[in-house]
């Protein structure tokens, strides 16, 4: 009986040691997985990626009709569906009124502020720093629009999800894992 207990205890210790030695993912691992997922999405959607902001008020399309996405220095991919008719370009300190739907790369909706869900659009003040509920990628997307405009953006986790201060003073995301998001954004007004 004592021999069985010792064997049982040894087995538990070995399981605990083995579990503690398992490799956890690094931030670089998550970034690599995210880049791979975004690249697969872009390929599936058959888009053209450019590094210079296209011009024009209509939807950005290539000569063969494929969507054109502008990739910025943060790794965000922006596609203008409609520029909008307003003359004011949103800048730091301005208040933006938006409607949006935020989904993962597979189409599962996580955030939604549409006329079906809310009588009033969401509003926020454009910031020059991260830390806002609306991350850098979301805010940079709105800066490219005019009132009445619409866009679709692919935003990597690091610049897409706002960060909140925890009680310990550290920052944490409102999402439990690294997930790039696809947003459809409508800029209702800016002031």
Coordinates of N, CA and C in Angstrom, one line a residue:
X1 N 0.8 -1.2 0.0 CA 0.0 0.0 0.0 C 0.9 1.3 0.0
X2 N 1.9 1.3 0.9 CA 2.8 2.5 0.9 C 3.5 2.6 -0.4
X3 N 3.9 1.5 -1.0 CA 4.6 1.5 -2.3 C 3.7 2.1 -3.4
X4 N 2.4 1.8 -3.3 CA 1.5 2.4 -4.3 C 1.3 3.9 -4.1
X5 N 1.3 4.4 -2.9 CA 1.2 5.8 -2.6 C 2.4 6.5 -3.1
X6 N 3.6 5.9 -2.8 CA 4.9 6.5 -3.3 C 4.8 6.6 -4.8
X7 N 4.4 5.6 -5.5 CA 4.3 5.6 -6.9 C 3.3 6.6 -7.4
X8 N 2.2 6.8 -6.8 CA 1.2 7.8 -7.1 C 1.8 9.2 -7.0
X9 N 2.5 9.4 -5.8 CA 3.0 10.8 -5.6 C 4.1 11.1 -6.6
X10 N 4.9 10.1 -6.9 CA 6.0 10.3 -8.0 C 5.4 10.6 -9.3
X11 N 4.3 9.9 -9.6 CA 3.6 10.2 -10.9 C 3.1 11.6 -11.0
X12 N 2.5 12.1 -9.9 CA 2.0 13.5 -9.8 C 3.1 14.5 -9.9
X13 N 4.2 14.2 -9.2 CA 5.3 15.1 -9.3 C 5.9 15.2 -10.7
X14 N 6.0 14.1 -11.4 CA 6.5 14.1 -12.8 C 5.5 14.8 -13.7
X15 N 4.2 14.7 -13.5 CA 3.2 15.4 -14.3 C 3.4 16.9 -14.1
X16 N 3.5 17.3 -12.8 CA 3.7 18.8 -12.5 C 5.0 19.3 -13.1
X17 N 6.0 18.6 -13.0 CA 7.3 19.1 -13.5 C 7.2 19.2 -15.1
X18 N 6.6 18.2 -15.7 CA 6.4 18.2 -17.1 C 5.6 19.4 -17.6
X19 N 4.5 19.6 -16.9 CA 3.6 20.8 -17.2 C 4.3 22.1 -17.0
X20 N 5.2 22.2 -16.0 CA 5.8 23.5 -15.8 C 6.9 23.7 -16.8
X21 N 7.4 22.7 -17.5 CA 8.5 22.9 -18.5 C 7.9 23.1 -19.9
X22 N 6.6 23.1 -20.0 CA 6.1 23.3 -21.4 C 6.4 24.8 -21.8
X23 N 6.6 25.0 -23.1 CA 7.0 26.3 -23.6 C 5.7 27.1 -23.8
X24 N 5.8 28.3 -23.3 CA 4.7 29.3 -23.5 C 5.1 30.2 -24.7
X25 N 4.1 30.7 -25.4 CA 4.3 31.5 -26.5 C 4.9 32.9 -26.1
X26 N 5.8 33.3 -26.9 CA 6.4 34.7 -26.7 C 5.5 35.7 -27.5
X27 N 5.7 36.9 -27.3 CA 5.0 38.0 -28.0 C 5.4 37.8 -29.5
X28 N 6.6 37.5 -29.8 CA 7.0 37.3 -31.2 C 6.3 36.2 -31.9
X29 N 6.0 35.1 -31.1 CA 5.2 34.0 -31.7 C 3.8 34.5 -32.0
X30 N 3.2 35.3 -31.2 CA 1.9 35.8 -31.4 C 1.9 36.7 -32.7
X31 N 2.9 37.6 -32.8 CA 3.0 38.5 -33.9 C 3.1 37.7 -35.2
X32 N 4.0 36.7 -35.2 CA 4.2 35.8 -36.4 C 2.9 35.1 -36.8
X33 N 2.1 34.6 -35.8 CA 0.9 34.0 -36.1 C -0.2 35.0 -36.6
X34 N -0.2 36.1 -36.1 CA -1.1 37.2 -36.5 C -0.8 37.6 -37.9
X35 N 0.5 37.8 -38.2 CA 0.9 38.2 -39.6 C 0.5 37.1 -40.6
X36 N 0.7 35.9 -40.2 CA 0.3 34.8 -41.1 C -1.2 34.8 -41.3
X37 N -2.0 35.0 -40.3 CA -3.4 35.0 -40.4 C -3.9 36.2 -41.3
X38 N -3.3 37.3 -41.1 CA -3.7 38.5 -41.9 C -3.3 38.2 -43.4
X39 N -2.1 37.7 -43.6 CA -1.7 37.4 -45.0 C -2.7 36.4 -45.7
X40 N -3.1 35.4 -44.9 CA -4.1 34.4 -45.4 C -5.4 35.1 -45.8
X41 N -5.8 36.0 -44.9 CA -7.1 36.7 -45.1 C -7.0 37.6 -46.4
X42 N -5.9 38.3 -46.5 CA -5.7 39.2 -47.7 C -5.7 38.3 -49.0
X43 N -5.0 37.2 -48.9 CA -5.0 36.3 -50.1 C -6.4 35.8 -50.4
X44 N -7.1 35.4 -49.4 CA -8.5 34.8 -49.6 C -9.4 35.9 -50.2
X45 N -9.2 37.2 -49.7 CA -10.1 38.3 -50.2 C -9.6 38.8 -51.5
X46 N -8.4 38.3 -52.0 CA -7.9 38.7 -53.3 C -7.7 40.3 -53.4
X47 N -7.0 40.8 -52.5 CA -6.8 42.3 -52.4 C -5.4 42.7 -53.0
X48 N -5.3 44.0 -53.3 CA -4.0 44.5 -53.7 C -3.6 45.4 -52.5
X49 N -2.3 45.2 -52.1 CA -1.8 46.0 -51.0 C -0.8 47.0 -51.5
X50 N -1.0 48.3 -51.1 CA -0.1 49.4 -51.5 C 0.5 50.1 -50.3
X51 N 1.6 50.8 -50.4 CA 2.2 51.5 -49.3 C 2.0 53.0 -49.4
X52 N 1.3 53.5 -50.3 CA 1.0 54.9 -50.5 C -0.5 55.0 -50.5
X53 N -1.1 56.1 -49.8 CA -2.5 56.3 -49.8 C -3.0 56.6 -51.2
X54 N -3.9 55.8 -51.7 CA -4.5 56.1 -53.0 C -5.4 57.4 -52.9
X55 N -5.7 58.0 -54.1 CA -6.5 59.2 -54.1 C -7.9 58.8 -54.7
X56 N -8.8 59.7 -54.6 CA -10.1 59.5 -55.1 C -11.2 59.5 -54.0
X57 N -12.4 59.8 -54.4 CA -13.5 59.8 -53.4 C -14.3 58.5 -53.4
X58 N -14.1 57.7 -54.5 CA -14.9 56.5 -54.6 C -14.1 55.3 -53.9
X59 N -14.7 54.1 -54.0 CA -14.0 52.9 -53.5 C -12.7 52.7 -54.2
X60 N -11.7 52.4 -53.4 CA -10.4 52.1 -54.0 C -10.4 50.7 -54.6
X61 N -10.3 50.7 -55.9 CA -10.3 49.4 -56.7 C -9.1 49.4 -57.7
X62 N -8.5 48.2 -57.9 CA -7.5 48.1 -58.9 C -8.2 48.1 -60.3
X63 N -7.4 48.2 -61.3 CA -7.9 48.2 -62.7 C -8.7 46.9 -63.0
X64 N -8.4 45.8 -62.3 CA -9.1 44.6 -62.5 C -10.2 44.4 -61.5
X65 N -10.5 45.4 -60.7 CA -11.7 45.4 -59.8 C -11.4 44.9 -58.4
X66 N -10.2 44.6 -58.1 CA -9.9 44.1 -56.8 C -9.7 45.2 -55.8
X67 N -10.1 45.0 -54.5 CA -10.0 46.1 -53.5 C -8.5 46.4 -53.2
X68 N -8.3 47.7 -53.1 CA -6.9 48.2 -52.8 C -6.9 48.5 -51.3
X69 N -5.9 48.0 -50.6 CA -5.7 48.3 -49.2 C -4.4 49.0 -49.0
X70 N -4.5 50.1 -48.3 CA -3.3 50.9 -47.9 C -2.7 50.3 -46.6
X71 N -1.4 49.9 -46.6 CA -0.8 49.4 -45.4 C 0.0 50.5 -44.8
X72 N -0.3 50.9 -43.5 CA 0.4 52.0 -42.9 C 1.6 51.4 -42.1
X73 N 2.4 52.3 -41.5 CA 3.6 52.0 -40.7 C 3.3 51.1 -39.5
X74 N 2.0 51.1 -39.0 CA 1.7 50.3 -37.8 C 1.3 48.9 -38.2
X75 N 1.1 48.6 -39.5 CA 0.7 47.3 -40.0 C -0.8 47.2 -40.2
X76 N -1.5 48.4 -40.1 CA -2.9 48.4 -40.4 C -3.2 48.4 -41.9
X77 N -4.2 47.7 -42.3 CA -4.6 47.7 -43.7 C -5.9 48.5 -43.9
X78 N -6.0 49.5 -44.7 CA -7.1 50.4 -44.8 C -7.7 50.4 -46.2
X79 N -9.0 50.1 -46.4 CA -9.6 50.1 -47.7 C -10.8 51.1 -47.6
X80 N -10.7 52.2 -48.5 CA -11.7 53.2 -48.6 C -12.9 52.6 -49.4
X81 N -14.1 52.6 -48.8 CA -15.3 52.2 -49.6 C -15.9 53.5 -50.1
X82 N -16.0 54.5 -49.3 CA -16.5 55.8 -49.7 C -15.8 56.9 -48.8
X83 N -15.2 57.9 -49.4 CA -14.4 58.9 -48.7 C -15.3 59.7 -47.8
X84 N -16.4 60.1 -48.3 CA -17.3 61.0 -47.5 C -17.3 62.4 -48.1
X85 N -18.3 63.2 -47.8 CA -18.4 64.5 -48.4 C -18.0 65.6 -47.5
X86 N -17.8 65.4 -46.3 CA -17.4 66.4 -45.4 C -16.0 67.0 -45.8
X87 N -15.8 68.3 -45.4 CA -14.5 68.9 -45.7 C -13.5 68.8 -44.6
X88 N -14.0 68.6 -43.3 CA -13.1 68.6 -42.2 C -12.5 67.2 -42.0
X89 N -11.2 67.2 -41.9 CA -10.4 65.9 -41.7 C -10.2 65.8 -40.2
X90 N -10.7 64.6 -39.7 CA -10.5 64.4 -38.2 C -9.0 64.5 -37.8
X91 N -8.8 65.2 -36.7 CA -7.5 65.3 -36.2 C -7.5 65.2 -34.7
X92 N -6.3 65.1 -34.0 CA -6.2 65.0 -32.6 C -7.0 66.1 -31.9
X93 N -7.8 65.7 -31.0 CA -8.7 66.7 -30.2 C -10.1 66.8 -30.8
X94 N -10.3 66.4 -32.0 CA -11.6 66.4 -32.6 C -12.5 65.3 -32.0
X95 N -13.8 65.5 -32.0 CA -14.7 64.4 -31.6 C -15.3 63.8 -32.9
X96 N -15.1 62.5 -32.9 CA -15.7 61.7 -34.1 C -16.9 60.9 -33.6
X97 N -17.9 60.9 -34.4 CA -19.1 60.1 -34.2 C -19.1 59.0 -35.2
X98 N -19.1 57.8 -34.8 CA -18.9 56.6 -35.7 C -19.9 55.5 -35.4
X99 N -20.2 54.7 -36.4 CA -20.8 53.4 -36.3 C -19.8 52.4 -36.8
X100 N -19.8 51.2 -36.3 CA -18.9 50.2 -36.7 C -19.3 48.8 -36.3
X101 N -18.7 47.9 -37.0 CA -18.8 46.5 -36.7 C -17.4 45.9 -36.7
X102 N -17.0 45.3 -35.6 CA -15.7 44.7 -35.4 C -15.8 43.2 -35.4
X103 N -15.1 42.5 -36.3 CA -15.2 41.1 -36.4 C -13.7 40.5 -36.5
X104 N -13.6 39.2 -36.2 CA -12.3 38.6 -36.4 C -12.1 38.2 -37.8
X105 N -11.0 37.7 -38.2 CA -10.8 37.3 -39.6 C -11.7 36.3 -40.2
X106 N -12.4 35.6 -39.3 CA -13.3 34.5 -39.7 C -14.8 35.0 -39.8
X107 N -15.0 36.3 -39.5 CA -16.4 36.9 -39.5 C -17.2 36.9 -38.3
X108 N -16.6 36.4 -37.1 CA -17.3 36.4 -35.9 C -17.3 37.8 -35.3
X109 N -18.5 38.4 -35.1 CA -18.6 39.8 -34.6 C -18.3 39.9 -33.1
X110 N -17.4 40.8 -32.7 CA -17.1 41.1 -31.3 C -17.6 42.4 -30.8
X111 N -17.6 43.4 -31.7 CA -18.1 44.7 -31.4 C -19.1 45.2 -32.4
X112 N -20.1 45.9 -32.0 CA -21.1 46.4 -33.0 C -21.8 47.6 -32.4
X113 N -21.6 48.7 -33.2 CA -22.3 49.9 -32.9 C -23.0 50.4 -34.2
X114 N -24.1 49.8 -34.5 CA -24.8 50.1 -35.7 C -26.2 50.7 -35.4
X115 N -26.9 51.2 -36.3 CA -28.2 51.8 -36.1 C -29.2 50.8 -35.5
X116 N -28.9 49.5 -35.9 CA -29.8 48.5 -35.3 C -29.6 48.2 -33.8
X117 N -28.3 48.5 -33.4 CA -28.0 48.2 -32.0 C -28.0 49.5 -31.1
X118 N -28.0 50.6 -31.7 CA -27.9 51.9 -30.9 C -28.5 53.0 -31.7
X119 N -29.3 53.8 -31.1 CA -29.9 54.9 -31.7 C -28.9 56.0 -32.1
X120 N -27.9 56.1 -31.2 CA -26.9 57.2 -31.4 C -25.6 56.5 -31.8
X121 N -24.8 57.2 -32.6 CA -23.5 56.7 -32.9 C -22.5 56.8 -31.7
X122 N -21.5 56.0 -31.7 CA -20.5 56.1 -30.6 C -19.7 57.4 -30.9
X123 N -19.2 58.0 -29.8 CA -18.4 59.2 -30.0 C -17.1 59.1 -29.2
X124 N -16.0 59.6 -29.7 CA -14.8 59.6 -28.9 C -13.9 60.8 -29.4
X125 N -13.0 61.2 -28.6 CA -12.1 62.3 -28.9 C -10.8 61.6 -29.5
X126 N -10.4 62.0 -30.7 CA -9.2 61.5 -31.2 C -8.0 61.9 -30.4
X127 N -7.2 60.9 -30.1 CA -6.0 61.1 -29.2 C -4.7 60.9 -30.0
X128 N -3.6 61.4 -29.5 CA -2.3 61.3 -30.2 C -1.5 60.1 -29.6
X129 N -2.2 59.4 -28.6 CA -1.4 58.3 -27.9 C -2.3 57.1 -27.8
X130 N -1.7 56.0 -27.5 CA -2.5 54.8 -27.3 C -3.0 54.9 -25.9
X131 N -3.9 54.0 -25.5 CA -4.5 54.0 -24.2 C -6.0 54.3 -24.2
X132 N -6.5 54.8 -25.4 CA -7.9 55.0 -25.6 C -8.6 53.7 -25.7
X133 N -9.9 53.7 -25.5 CA -10.7 52.5 -25.7 C -10.6 52.2 -27.2
X134 N -10.5 53.2 -28.0 CA -10.4 53.1 -29.5 C -8.9 53.1 -29.8
X135 N -8.3 52.0 -30.1 CA -6.9 51.9 -30.3 C -6.3 52.8 -31.4
X136 N -5.0 52.8 -31.6 CA -4.3 53.6 -32.6 C -4.8 53.3 -34.0
X137 N -5.0 52.0 -34.3 CA -5.4 51.6 -35.6 C -6.8 52.1 -36.0
X138 N -7.7 52.0 -35.0 CA -9.1 52.5 -35.2 C -9.0 54.0 -35.4
X139 N -8.3 54.7 -34.6 CA -8.2 56.2 -34.7 C -7.6 56.6 -36.0
X140 N -6.5 55.9 -36.4 CA -5.8 56.3 -37.7 C -6.8 56.1 -38.9
X141 N -7.6 55.1 -38.8 CA -8.6 54.8 -39.8 C -9.5 56.0 -40.0
X142 N -10.0 56.5 -38.8 CA -11.0 57.6 -38.8 C -10.3 58.8 -39.4
X143 N -9.0 59.0 -39.1 CA -8.3 60.2 -39.6 C -8.2 60.3 -41.1
X144 N -8.4 59.1 -41.8 CA -8.3 59.1 -43.2 C -9.7 59.4 -43.9
X145 N -10.7 59.5 -43.1 CA -12.1 59.6 -43.6 C -12.6 61.1 -43.5
X146 N -13.8 61.3 -44.1 CA -14.6 62.5 -44.0 C -16.0 62.1 -43.6
X147 N -16.7 63.0 -43.1 CA -18.1 62.8 -42.7 C -18.9 62.1 -43.8
X148 N -19.6 61.0 -43.5 CA -20.3 60.3 -44.5 C -19.5 59.2 -45.1
X149 N -18.2 59.1 -44.7 CA -17.4 58.1 -45.3 C -17.5 56.7 -44.7
X150 N -17.0 55.7 -45.4 CA -17.1 54.3 -44.9 C -15.8 53.6 -45.3
X151 N -15.3 52.8 -44.5 CA -14.0 52.0 -44.8 C -14.1 50.7 -44.2
X152 N -13.2 49.8 -44.6 CA -12.9 48.5 -44.0 C -11.4 48.5 -43.6
X153 N -11.1 48.1 -42.4 CA -9.7 48.1 -42.0 C -9.4 46.7 -41.3
X154 N -8.2 46.3 -41.5 CA -7.7 45.1 -40.8 C -6.7 45.7 -39.8
X155 N -6.9 45.5 -38.5 CA -6.1 46.1 -37.5 C -5.4 45.0 -36.7
X156 N -4.1 45.0 -36.6 CA -3.4 44.0 -35.8 C -3.7 44.3 -34.3
X157 N -3.5 43.3 -33.5 CA -3.9 43.4 -32.1 C -3.2 44.6 -31.4
X158 N -1.9 44.7 -31.6 CA -1.1 45.7 -30.9 C -1.6 47.2 -31.1
X159 N -2.2 47.5 -32.2 CA -2.7 48.8 -32.5 C -4.2 48.9 -32.6
X160 N -4.9 47.8 -32.4 CA -6.3 47.8 -32.6 C -7.1 47.8 -31.3
X161 N -6.7 47.2 -30.3 CA -7.5 47.0 -29.1 C -7.0 48.0 -28.1
X162 N -7.9 48.8 -27.5 CA -7.5 49.8 -26.5 C -7.0 49.1 -25.2
X163 N -6.2 49.7 -24.5 CA -5.7 49.1 -23.3 C -6.3 49.8 -22.1
X164 N -6.5 49.1 -21.0 CA -7.1 49.6 -19.8 C -6.1 49.5 -18.6
X165 N -6.0 50.4 -17.8 CA -5.1 50.3 -16.6 C -5.7 49.3 -15.6
X166 N -4.9 48.4 -15.1 CA -5.3 47.5 -14.0 C -5.1 48.1 -12.7
X167 N -5.5 47.5 -11.6 CA -5.3 48.0 -10.3 C -3.8 48.1 -9.9
X168 N -3.0 47.2 -10.5 CA -1.6 47.1 -10.3 C -0.8 48.1 -11.1
X169 N -1.5 48.9 -12.0 CA -0.8 49.9 -12.7 C -0.4 49.4 -14.1
X170 N -0.6 48.1 -14.3 CA -0.2 47.5 -15.6 C -1.3 47.7 -16.6
X171 N -1.0 47.6 -17.9 CA -2.0 47.7 -18.9 C -2.5 46.3 -19.4
X172 N -3.7 46.2 -19.7 CA -4.2 45.0 -20.2 C -5.2 45.3 -21.3
X173 N -5.3 44.4 -22.2 CA -6.3 44.5 -23.3 C -7.7 44.1 -22.9
X174 N -8.7 44.5 -23.6 CA -10.0 44.1 -23.3 C -10.3 42.7 -23.9
X175 N -9.3 42.1 -24.6 CA -9.5 40.8 -25.2 C -8.4 39.9 -24.6
X176 N -8.8 38.6 -24.4 CA -7.9 37.7 -23.7 C -6.8 37.1 -24.6
X177 N -6.8 37.4 -25.9 CA -5.8 36.8 -26.7 C -5.4 37.8 -27.8
X178 N -4.4 37.4 -28.6 CA -4.0 38.2 -29.7 C -4.8 37.9 -30.9
X179 N -5.7 38.9 -31.3 CA -6.6 38.6 -32.4 C -6.7 39.9 -33.3
X180 N -6.2 39.8 -34.5 CA -6.4 40.9 -35.4 C -7.9 41.0 -35.7
X181 N -8.3 42.3 -36.0 CA -9.8 42.5 -36.2 C -10.0 43.2 -37.5
X182 N -11.2 42.9 -38.1 CA -11.6 43.6 -39.3 C -12.8 44.5 -38.9
X183 N -12.6 45.8 -39.1 CA -13.7 46.8 -38.8 C -14.3 47.4 -40.1
X184 N -15.6 47.5 -40.1 CA -16.3 48.3 -41.0 C -16.7 49.5 -40.2
X185 N -16.2 50.7 -40.7 CA -16.4 51.9 -39.9 C -17.1 52.9 -40.8
X186 N -18.2 53.6 -40.2 CA -18.9 54.7 -40.9 C -18.7 55.9 -40.0
X187 N -18.1 57.0 -40.6 CA -17.9 58.2 -39.9 C -19.2 59.1 -40.1
X188 N -20.0 59.2 -39.1 CA -21.3 59.9 -39.2 C -21.0 61.4 -39.2
X189 N -20.1 61.9 -38.3 CA -19.8 63.3 -38.2 C -18.5 63.5 -37.4
X190 N -18.0 64.7 -37.6 CA -16.8 65.1 -36.9 C -16.9 66.5 -36.5
X191 N -16.5 66.9 -35.3 CA -16.5 68.3 -34.9 C -15.4 68.6 -34.0

